[in-house]
Amino acid sequence: MSARQINVTYRLETSGDIAALAAKIASDQSTGTFTELPNETADVRARCAARVASITPLPHSDTPAIPDPNGHGPYHRADVVISYPMDAVGTDIAALVTITIGGVYAVKGLSGVRVMDIDLPPEWSCHPGPQFGMQGSRDLMGVTDGPMIASIIKPSLGLLPDATAEVVAQLCAAGVDFIKDDEKLMSPAYSPLEARVKAIMPVIRAHEDKTGKRVMYAFGISAADPDTMMRNHDIVRAHGGTAAVVNINSIGYGGMSFLRKRSELCLHAHRNGWDILTRHPRLGMEFRAYQKLWRLLGVDQFQINGIRAKYWEPDDSFVQSFKDVTTPIFSPKDCPLPVVCSGQWGGQAVDTFKRTGGSLDLMYLAGGGVHGHPMGMAAGVRAIRQAWDAASTGQTLIDYAKDHPELAAALRKWGDTSQ
Amino acid sequence: MSARQINVTYRLETSGDIAALAAKIASDQSTGTFTELPNETADVRARCAARVASITPLPHSDTPAIPDPNGHGPYHRADVVISYPMDAVGTDIAALVTITIGGVYAVKGLSGVRVMDIDLPPEWSCHPGPQFGMQGSRDLMGVTDGPMIASIIKPSLGLLPDATAEVVAQLCAAGVDFIKDDEKLMSPAYSPLEARVKAIMPVIRAHEDKTGKRVMYAFGISAADPDTMMRNHDIVRAHGGTAAVVNINSIGYGGMSFLRKRSELCLHAHRNGWDILTRHPRLGMEFRAYQKLWRLLGVDQFQINGIRAKYWEPDDSFVQSFKDVTTPIFSPKDCPLPVVCSGQWGGQAVDTFKRTGGSLDLMYLAGGGVHGHPMGMAAGVRAIRQAWDAASTGQTLIDYAKDHPELAAALRKWGDTSQ
């Protein structure tokens, strides 16, 4: 039997004793239950018992993360590492999340719990990981260096297929590398996936014939039923499409696993639904832990918000997410392409560049920031490229805008003077 | 186009204006984004725009559910109903959760959000729902009335297949109707599913040959990969098994959808992982909303904790869950069998009976409460049946225990004098 362990770090909070809580979790999540068991022998424990590997105290809190109407503080806090034997868990993701995460969330006596990280042994490199990742994405888009500039069909919902294709033509002409369906668009009655694919792909091909540039279009293929999702995948592939938007939480580990084994498309992951697991800093899960599972399952491109996002996420959290997805789990091949998005219009390029260590290996995805540019979509894309040129050459946006009217117009409309 | 709506009720909390937040959610989750869009025409809005249907104010809170270090109260609260056109969503569960739940969790400017209910129009009755449910479970177990008494293999992890089969023999002899693998047990190296099935099913059959009673055994078939899960399903079926434990969150909507379409087994759902979505009363989701999706997907038996659970859940929450799963969505056929569990040993039978409206249409699942009984497993099962006899005949446990020594012993070990 292997002596390898899976080490999971939890940030625990309790008005009781942290060490007792940690021990209870290790017992409940492996060989124990609420009462002593005659069959919990030394053999059984040697094979499968989890153990508390370390407890690192943190400052206590006067208030609980989860309301505790009958209790009172101080609420003790610590980062606790629990080691699970590989024999107990194996390499299945459903087993991992059931044993090391799901049950822990149910434990009585805690007022806060957050999964901080999951440290997986080399056996876990058996998972497929990304099929395309960063380099495969570059190859498919023909973008050899610099950020990949991307946009989204807007409005998110409501356009008929032909109207969508018109927007695609405008975005292609505007010079984007990548276009995607909004994550909310899958296959509604007014825009069934097949009709949309048939309307859009000729536009993509016509643009390629004219310019030599093949824009990557990611179609919303998600469906709760994996068979439906695979039919959607096959429709996209049959019409020459190269990518798909996948709402990873909405299809689940099962949907993603099923798709990745069969996929010929570059899989662009939207983590819609994730936020409720991470917004409260003392509950849920760090993105660091979460993203590992989806990368192992095969996400090629991972949306991670951006600086000054339109969503709730603070900049520091985005910066950490960027670092997380670009840090190999087992090998650089398991890194997806980071997709910087949410309320982006170019004005965040300099700060993004500075705060992510000067990386240009990213997709920069702007919906409203392209569609809403006062001089039109082409100007919106040019403004974004100008902003990245400024960033990568160490100039400020304000200076660079002096002889770049599109960037200047974007700054006037959305500008933050801190730029 | 259909005029039908999907109505989702959110409990929102914000230091800003509730009506403005509600309007922003309706816009963001359908046709709008952070800036005005030239293509968001009246046609597009008529087809897909969500609208705020009602706002019911709640008392404000001085503290935010999610820490708000740069803000201050009062935090305004309300139950807000947003109506989504069926045309925008369709009948796919991935589309429903992406549009009506996932994106809402990401909205900036809220300090609390909880999905309270999802009201689905009749088109949604297209989903398969339970294949067996309550009556099918009774038929397979041969239990025509009264609660189905069930146990779990303990220790949860670590027993080799032969040792597991010995426990199964003991539990069969003890008189249970149903036995299950612990949710944490799937197919680890020391107890691969096939070896476990091959060790256990002859014991089940031998017991049937001897007594005429076919105990239902639910094997842990969950796997992140639906193909693996189906192979597991087929192994169970090939050896005459009738049921499976499914960790619904660990396989996701995709895994469950895939399985249900092909399943010949009674699917016993464990909601491991769910707790983090519901423990904080002002965040996440009510069980009422959550369970509807999994019932439509086909859960036959649904674990919902119990009175005085070993997990965190308060009794009132369990009582509401019992009501939720026994309330038809579209028809009584979409109701699963409620599985009352977690720290159960019989002592909760009277309160369970009283608080769930005198229902005996339930499974009562006891792990440690059977295994840890001081007179052995058979006495543990007898004690539980005695407790339910007391409950259903309006007697107190203490009175009933006077001439029922097994119940008396259980009360002495685990008893709560409030019984």
PDB file of C-alpha atoms in Angstrom, chain A residues 1 24 28-40 44 47-48 65-67 87-88 92-95 97-99 102-110 113 154-160 167 170 183-184 186 188-190 222-227 247 249-255 257-258 261-262 272-273 275-277 279-281 283-284 309-312 343-345 368-369 371-372 377 413-414, chain B residues 1 24 28-40 44 47-48 65-67 87-88 92-95 97-99 102-110 113 154-160 167 170 183-184 186 188-190 222-227 247 249-255 257-258 261-262 272-273 275-277 279-281 283-284 309-312 343-345 368-369 371-372 377 413-414:
ATOM      1  CA  MET A   1       0.000   0.000   0.000  1.00  0.00           C
ATOM      2  CA  LYS A  24     -13.077  15.111  14.955  1.00  0.00           C
ATOM      3  CA  ASP A  28     -15.425  11.580  10.854  1.00  0.00           C
ATOM      4  CA  GLN A  29     -13.953  11.878   7.370  1.00  0.00           C
ATOM      5  CA  SER A  30     -12.241   8.537   7.498  1.00  0.00           C
ATOM      6  CA  THR A  31     -12.902   5.662   9.875  1.00  0.00           C
ATOM      7  CA  GLY A  32     -14.935   7.110  12.769  1.00  0.00           C
ATOM      8  CA  THR A  33     -18.470   8.200  13.582  1.00  0.00           C
ATOM      9  CA  PHE A  34     -20.357   9.698  16.556  1.00  0.00           C
ATOM     10  CA  THR A  35     -19.955   6.611  18.734  1.00  0.00           C
ATOM     11  CA  GLU A  36     -17.222   4.009  19.180  1.00  0.00           C
ATOM     12  CA  LEU A  37     -17.273   1.146  16.675  1.00  0.00           C
ATOM     13  CA  PRO A  38     -16.210  -2.436  17.391  1.00  0.00           C
ATOM     14  CA  ASN A  39     -14.828  -2.876  13.860  1.00  0.00           C
ATOM     15  CA  GLU A  40     -12.649   0.241  13.866  1.00  0.00           C
ATOM     16  CA  VAL A  44      -8.640  -0.389   9.518  1.00  0.00           C
ATOM     17  CA  ARG A  47      -5.238   1.689   6.143  1.00  0.00           C
ATOM     18  CA  CYS A  48      -7.573   4.630   6.060  1.00  0.00           C
ATOM     19  CA  ALA A  65     -18.529  33.677  10.176  1.00  0.00           C
ATOM     20  CA  ILE A  66     -21.767  31.699  10.463  1.00  0.00           C
ATOM     21  CA  PRO A  67     -24.222  33.274  12.912  1.00  0.00           C
ATOM     22  CA  ASP A  87      -5.508   4.316  -0.055  1.00  0.00           C
ATOM     23  CA  ALA A  88      -8.636   5.865   1.401  1.00  0.00           C
ATOM     24  CA  ASP A  92     -11.124   9.901  -8.362  1.00  0.00           C
ATOM     25  CA  ILE A  93     -12.275  13.506  -8.060  1.00  0.00           C
ATOM     26  CA  ALA A  94     -15.713  12.517  -6.775  1.00  0.00           C
ATOM     27  CA  ALA A  95     -14.019  10.536  -3.987  1.00  0.00           C
ATOM     28  CA  VAL A  97     -14.382  16.024  -2.873  1.00  0.00           C
ATOM     29  CA  THR A  98     -16.713  13.719  -0.982  1.00  0.00           C
ATOM     30  CA  ILE A  99     -14.137  12.651   1.582  1.00  0.00           C
ATOM     31  CA  GLY A 102     -18.128  17.670   1.405  1.00  0.00           C
ATOM     32  CA  GLY A 103     -18.250  16.029   4.798  1.00  0.00           C
ATOM     33  CA  VAL A 104     -16.134  18.706   6.427  1.00  0.00           C
ATOM     34  CA  TYR A 105     -18.673  21.349   5.493  1.00  0.00           C
ATOM     35  CA  ALA A 106     -21.272  19.420   7.506  1.00  0.00           C
ATOM     36  CA  VAL A 107     -19.373  19.100  10.776  1.00  0.00           C
ATOM     37  CA  LYS A 108     -21.116  20.407  13.861  1.00  0.00           C
ATOM     38  CA  GLY A 109     -19.334  22.857  16.122  1.00  0.00           C
ATOM     39  CA  LEU A 110     -17.596  25.023  13.603  1.00  0.00           C
ATOM     40  CA  VAL A 113     -14.568  26.562   7.377  1.00  0.00           C
ATOM     41  CA  LYS A 154     -23.779  41.363 -26.493  1.00  0.00           C
ATOM     42  CA  PRO A 155     -26.581  41.560 -25.561  1.00  0.00           C
ATOM     43  CA  SER A 156     -25.980  38.337 -23.652  1.00  0.00           C
ATOM     44  CA  LEU A 157     -29.384  36.948 -24.466  1.00  0.00           C
ATOM     45  CA  GLY A 158     -32.072  37.726 -26.964  1.00  0.00           C
ATOM     46  CA  LEU A 159     -30.379  38.035 -30.372  1.00  0.00           C
ATOM     47  CA  LEU A 160     -31.653  35.768 -33.136  1.00  0.00           C
ATOM     48  CA  VAL A 167     -22.349  41.036 -34.522  1.00  0.00           C
ATOM     49  CA  GLN A 170     -18.552  43.341 -36.871  1.00  0.00           C
ATOM     50  CA  GLU A 183     -22.048  32.103 -20.643  1.00  0.00           C
ATOM     51  CA  LYS A 184     -25.814  32.462 -20.236  1.00  0.00           C
ATOM     52  CA  MET A 186     -26.618  27.804 -24.610  1.00  0.00           C
ATOM     53  CA  PRO A 188     -32.634  28.448 -26.123  1.00  0.00           C
ATOM     54  CA  ALA A 189     -35.607  28.120 -28.478  1.00  0.00           C
ATOM     55  CA  TYR A 190     -35.027  31.493 -30.144  1.00  0.00           C
ATOM     56  CA  SER A 222     -23.213  23.419 -21.923  1.00  0.00           C
ATOM     57  CA  ALA A 223     -26.158  21.205 -21.060  1.00  0.00           C
ATOM     58  CA  ALA A 224     -26.958  19.262 -17.926  1.00  0.00           C
ATOM     59  CA  ASP A 225     -27.256  16.112 -20.024  1.00  0.00           C
ATOM     60  CA  PRO A 226     -23.776  15.067 -21.257  1.00  0.00           C
ATOM     61  CA  ASP A 227     -25.272  13.413 -24.329  1.00  0.00           C
ATOM     62  CA  ASN A 247     -20.122  26.444 -17.521  1.00  0.00           C
ATOM     63  CA  ASN A 249     -20.316  24.288 -12.187  1.00  0.00           C
ATOM     64  CA  SER A 250     -23.514  23.939 -14.188  1.00  0.00           C
ATOM     65  CA  ILE A 251     -22.406  20.658 -15.753  1.00  0.00           C
ATOM     66  CA  GLY A 252     -20.444  19.370 -12.773  1.00  0.00           C
ATOM     67  CA  TYR A 253     -17.431  17.109 -12.571  1.00  0.00           C
ATOM     68  CA  GLY A 254     -19.349  14.425 -14.443  1.00  0.00           C
ATOM     69  CA  GLY A 255     -20.208  16.628 -17.377  1.00  0.00           C
ATOM     70  CA  SER A 257     -15.058  14.556 -17.368  1.00  0.00           C
ATOM     71  CA  PHE A 258     -17.350  13.133 -20.033  1.00  0.00           C
ATOM     72  CA  LYS A 261     -12.532  12.507 -22.924  1.00  0.00           C
ATOM     73  CA  ARG A 262     -14.290  13.087 -26.233  1.00  0.00           C
ATOM     74  CA  ASN A 272     -20.439  30.903 -12.988  1.00  0.00           C
ATOM     75  CA  GLY A 273     -21.763  29.898  -9.562  1.00  0.00           C
ATOM     76  CA  ASP A 275     -18.622  33.097  -6.227  1.00  0.00           C
ATOM     77  CA  ILE A 276     -20.931  31.899  -3.455  1.00  0.00           C
ATOM     78  CA  LEU A 277     -18.209  29.459  -2.416  1.00  0.00           C
ATOM     79  CA  ARG A 279     -17.033  35.602  -1.366  1.00  0.00           C
ATOM     80  CA  HIS A 280     -17.102  35.149   2.389  1.00  0.00           C
ATOM     81  CA  PRO A 281     -13.396  34.936   3.270  1.00  0.00           C
ATOM     82  CA  LEU A 283     -16.281  30.157   4.358  1.00  0.00           C
ATOM     83  CA  GLY A 284     -16.139  27.907   1.348  1.00  0.00           C
ATOM     84  CA  ALA A 309     -14.021  43.785 -12.360  1.00  0.00           C
ATOM     85  CA  LYS A 310     -17.706  44.513 -12.794  1.00  0.00           C
ATOM     86  CA  TYR A 311     -18.319  41.617 -10.432  1.00  0.00           C
ATOM     87  CA  TRP A 312     -17.641  41.647  -6.707  1.00  0.00           C
ATOM     88  CA  GLY A 343     -15.861  44.934 -16.992  1.00  0.00           C
ATOM     89  CA  GLN A 344     -12.597  45.140 -18.957  1.00  0.00           C
ATOM     90  CA  TRP A 345     -12.112  47.872 -21.569  1.00  0.00           C
ATOM     91  CA  GLY A 368     -19.251  46.040 -23.074  1.00  0.00           C
ATOM     92  CA  GLY A 369     -15.758  47.528 -23.380  1.00  0.00           C
ATOM     93  CA  HIS A 371     -19.496  47.026 -27.869  1.00  0.00           C
ATOM     94  CA  GLY A 372     -19.953  50.236 -25.932  1.00  0.00           C
ATOM     95  CA  MET A 377     -16.374  48.157 -31.989  1.00  0.00           C
ATOM     96  CA  LYS A 413     -15.907  57.267 -21.285  1.00  0.00           C
ATOM     97  CA  TRP A 414     -14.750  54.796 -18.626  1.00  0.00           C
TER      98      TRP A 414
ATOM     99  CA  MET B   1     -43.233  32.411 -27.996  1.00  0.00           C
ATOM    100  CA  LYS B  24     -29.379  45.307 -11.804  1.00  0.00           C
ATOM    101  CA  ASP B  28     -27.243  41.545 -15.793  1.00  0.00           C
ATOM    102  CA  GLN B  29     -28.810  38.080 -15.813  1.00  0.00           C
ATOM    103  CA  SER B  30     -30.606  38.597 -19.082  1.00  0.00           C
ATOM    104  CA  THR B  31     -29.959  41.253 -21.695  1.00  0.00           C
ATOM    105  CA  GLY B  32     -27.800  43.918 -20.034  1.00  0.00           C
ATOM    106  CA  THR B  33     -24.210  44.529 -18.969  1.00  0.00           C
ATOM    107  CA  PHE B  34     -22.198  47.283 -17.215  1.00  0.00           C
ATOM    108  CA  THR B  35     -22.628  49.783 -20.040  1.00  0.00           C
ATOM    109  CA  GLU B  36     -25.399  50.592 -22.510  1.00  0.00           C
ATOM    110  CA  LEU B  37     -25.507  48.387 -25.620  1.00  0.00           C
ATOM    111  CA  PRO B  38     -26.659  49.501 -29.059  1.00  0.00           C
ATOM    112  CA  ASN B  39     -28.152  46.077 -29.828  1.00  0.00           C
ATOM    113  CA  GLU B  40     -30.250  45.809 -26.663  1.00  0.00           C
ATOM    114  CA  VAL B  44     -34.408  41.653 -27.633  1.00  0.00           C
ATOM    115  CA  ARG B  47     -37.852  38.163 -25.835  1.00  0.00           C
ATOM    116  CA  CYS B  48     -35.427  37.708 -22.970  1.00  0.00           C
ATOM    117  CA  ALA B  65     -23.555  38.468   5.997  1.00  0.00           C
ATOM    118  CA  ILE B  66     -20.360  38.862   3.954  1.00  0.00           C
ATOM    119  CA  PRO B  67     -17.799  41.074   5.716  1.00  0.00           C
ATOM    120  CA  ASP B  87     -37.673  31.724 -23.862  1.00  0.00           C
ATOM    121  CA  ALA B  88     -34.459  32.917 -22.259  1.00  0.00           C
ATOM    122  CA  ASP B  92     -32.151  22.734 -19.330  1.00  0.00           C
ATOM    123  CA  ILE B  93     -30.903  22.624 -15.748  1.00  0.00           C
ATOM    124  CA  ALA B  94     -27.456  23.916 -16.710  1.00  0.00           C
ATOM    125  CA  ALA B  95     -29.103  26.932 -18.334  1.00  0.00           C
ATOM    126  CA  VAL B  97     -28.576  27.459 -12.779  1.00  0.00           C
ATOM    127  CA  THR B  98     -26.239  29.521 -14.944  1.00  0.00           C
ATOM    128  CA  ILE B  99     -28.772  32.248 -15.662  1.00  0.00           C
ATOM    129  CA  GLY B 102     -24.655  31.453 -10.828  1.00  0.00           C
ATOM    130  CA  GLY B 103     -24.470  34.983 -12.103  1.00  0.00           C
ATOM    131  CA  VAL B 104     -26.483  36.376  -9.206  1.00  0.00           C
ATOM    132  CA  TYR B 105     -23.890  35.097  -6.748  1.00  0.00           C
ATOM    133  CA  ALA B 106     -21.296  37.237  -8.533  1.00  0.00           C
ATOM    134  CA  VAL B 107     -23.103  40.568  -8.467  1.00  0.00           C
ATOM    135  CA  LYS B 108     -21.231  43.452  -6.899  1.00  0.00           C
ATOM    136  CA  GLY B 109     -22.873  45.500  -4.192  1.00  0.00           C
ATOM    137  CA  LEU B 110     -24.612  42.801  -2.237  1.00  0.00           C
ATOM    138  CA  VAL B 113     -27.785  36.525  -1.251  1.00  0.00           C
ATOM    139  CA  LYS B 154     -19.228   1.066   9.680  1.00  0.00           C
ATOM    140  CA  PRO B 155     -16.387   1.894   9.884  1.00  0.00           C
ATOM    141  CA  SER B 156     -17.008   4.141   6.896  1.00  0.00           C
ATOM    142  CA  LEU B 157     -13.674   3.395   5.337  1.00  0.00           C
ATOM    143  CA  GLY B 158     -11.034   0.750   5.759  1.00  0.00           C
ATOM    144  CA  LEU B 159     -12.843  -2.618   5.757  1.00  0.00           C
ATOM    145  CA  LEU B 160     -11.717  -5.169   3.184  1.00  0.00           C
ATOM    146  CA  VAL B 167     -20.930  -6.848   8.558  1.00  0.00           C
ATOM    147  CA  GLN B 170     -24.729  -9.308  10.707  1.00  0.00           C
ATOM    148  CA  GLU B 183     -21.012   7.897   1.129  1.00  0.00           C
ATOM    149  CA  LYS B 184     -17.233   8.159   1.416  1.00  0.00           C
ATOM    150  CA  MET B 186     -16.710   4.256  -3.691  1.00  0.00           C
ATOM    151  CA  PRO B 188     -10.713   2.550  -3.396  1.00  0.00           C
ATOM    152  CA  ALA B 189      -7.826   0.164  -4.066  1.00  0.00           C
ATOM    153  CA  TYR B 190      -8.370  -1.838  -0.864  1.00  0.00           C
ATOM    154  CA  SER B 222     -20.127   7.504  -7.676  1.00  0.00           C
ATOM    155  CA  ALA B 223     -17.223   8.516  -9.875  1.00  0.00           C
ATOM    156  CA  ALA B 224     -16.385  11.806 -11.508  1.00  0.00           C
ATOM    157  CA  ASP B 225     -16.236  10.044 -14.864  1.00  0.00           C
ATOM    158  CA  PRO B 226     -19.781   9.029 -15.918  1.00  0.00           C
ATOM    159  CA  ASP B 227     -18.426   6.105 -17.941  1.00  0.00           C
ATOM    160  CA  ASN B 247     -23.004  11.646  -4.119  1.00  0.00           C
ATOM    161  CA  ASN B 249     -22.709  17.164  -5.713  1.00  0.00           C
ATOM    162  CA  SER B 250     -19.580  15.129  -6.368  1.00  0.00           C
ATOM    163  CA  ILE B 251     -20.825  13.947  -9.749  1.00  0.00           C
ATOM    164  CA  GLY B 252     -22.736  17.101 -10.659  1.00  0.00           C
ATOM    165  CA  TYR B 253     -25.804  17.622 -12.793  1.00  0.00           C
ATOM    166  CA  GLY B 254     -24.021  15.992 -15.728  1.00  0.00           C
ATOM    167  CA  GLY B 255     -23.185  12.817 -13.873  1.00  0.00           C
ATOM    168  CA  SER B 257     -28.383  13.183 -15.760  1.00  0.00           C
ATOM    169  CA  PHE B 258     -26.218  10.619 -17.517  1.00  0.00           C
ATOM    170  CA  LYS B 261     -31.136   7.953 -18.312  1.00  0.00           C
ATOM    171  CA  ARG B 262     -29.464   4.542 -18.123  1.00  0.00           C
ATOM    172  CA  ASN B 272     -22.423  15.686   0.796  1.00  0.00           C
ATOM    173  CA  GLY B 273     -21.012  19.155   0.107  1.00  0.00           C
ATOM    174  CA  ASP B 275     -23.978  22.211   3.704  1.00  0.00           C
ATOM    175  CA  ILE B 276     -21.627  25.043   2.743  1.00  0.00           C
ATOM    176  CA  LEU B 277     -24.371  26.403   0.504  1.00  0.00           C
ATOM    177  CA  ARG B 279     -25.347  26.837   6.754  1.00  0.00           C
ATOM    178  CA  HIS B 280     -25.178  30.607   6.696  1.00  0.00           C
ATOM    179  CA  PRO B 281     -28.852  31.607   6.683  1.00  0.00           C
ATOM    180  CA  LEU B 283     -26.075  33.116   1.961  1.00  0.00           C
ATOM    181  CA  GLY B 284     -26.366  30.359  -0.588  1.00  0.00           C
ATOM    182  CA  ALA B 309     -28.462  15.156  13.836  1.00  0.00           C
ATOM    183  CA  LYS B 310     -24.779  14.554  14.409  1.00  0.00           C
ATOM    184  CA  TYR B 311     -24.168  17.179  11.744  1.00  0.00           C
ATOM    185  CA  TRP B 312     -24.741  20.909  12.187  1.00  0.00           C
ATOM    186  CA  GLY B 343     -26.741  10.379  14.431  1.00  0.00           C
ATOM    187  CA  GLN B 344     -30.052   8.505  14.523  1.00  0.00           C
ATOM    188  CA  TRP B 345     -30.557   5.624  16.998  1.00  0.00           C
ATOM    189  CA  GLY B 368     -23.515   4.101  14.781  1.00  0.00           C
ATOM    190  CA  GLY B 369     -26.970   3.760  16.335  1.00  0.00           C
ATOM    191  CA  HIS B 371     -23.382  -0.776  15.274  1.00  0.00           C
ATOM    192  CA  GLY B 372     -22.794   0.826  18.650  1.00  0.00           C
ATOM    193  CA  MET B 377     -26.614  -4.876  16.064  1.00  0.00           C
ATOM    194  CA  LYS B 413     -26.490   4.827  26.228  1.00  0.00           C
ATOM    195  CA  TRP B 414     -27.624   7.741  24.082  1.00  0.00           C
TER     196      TRP B 414
END
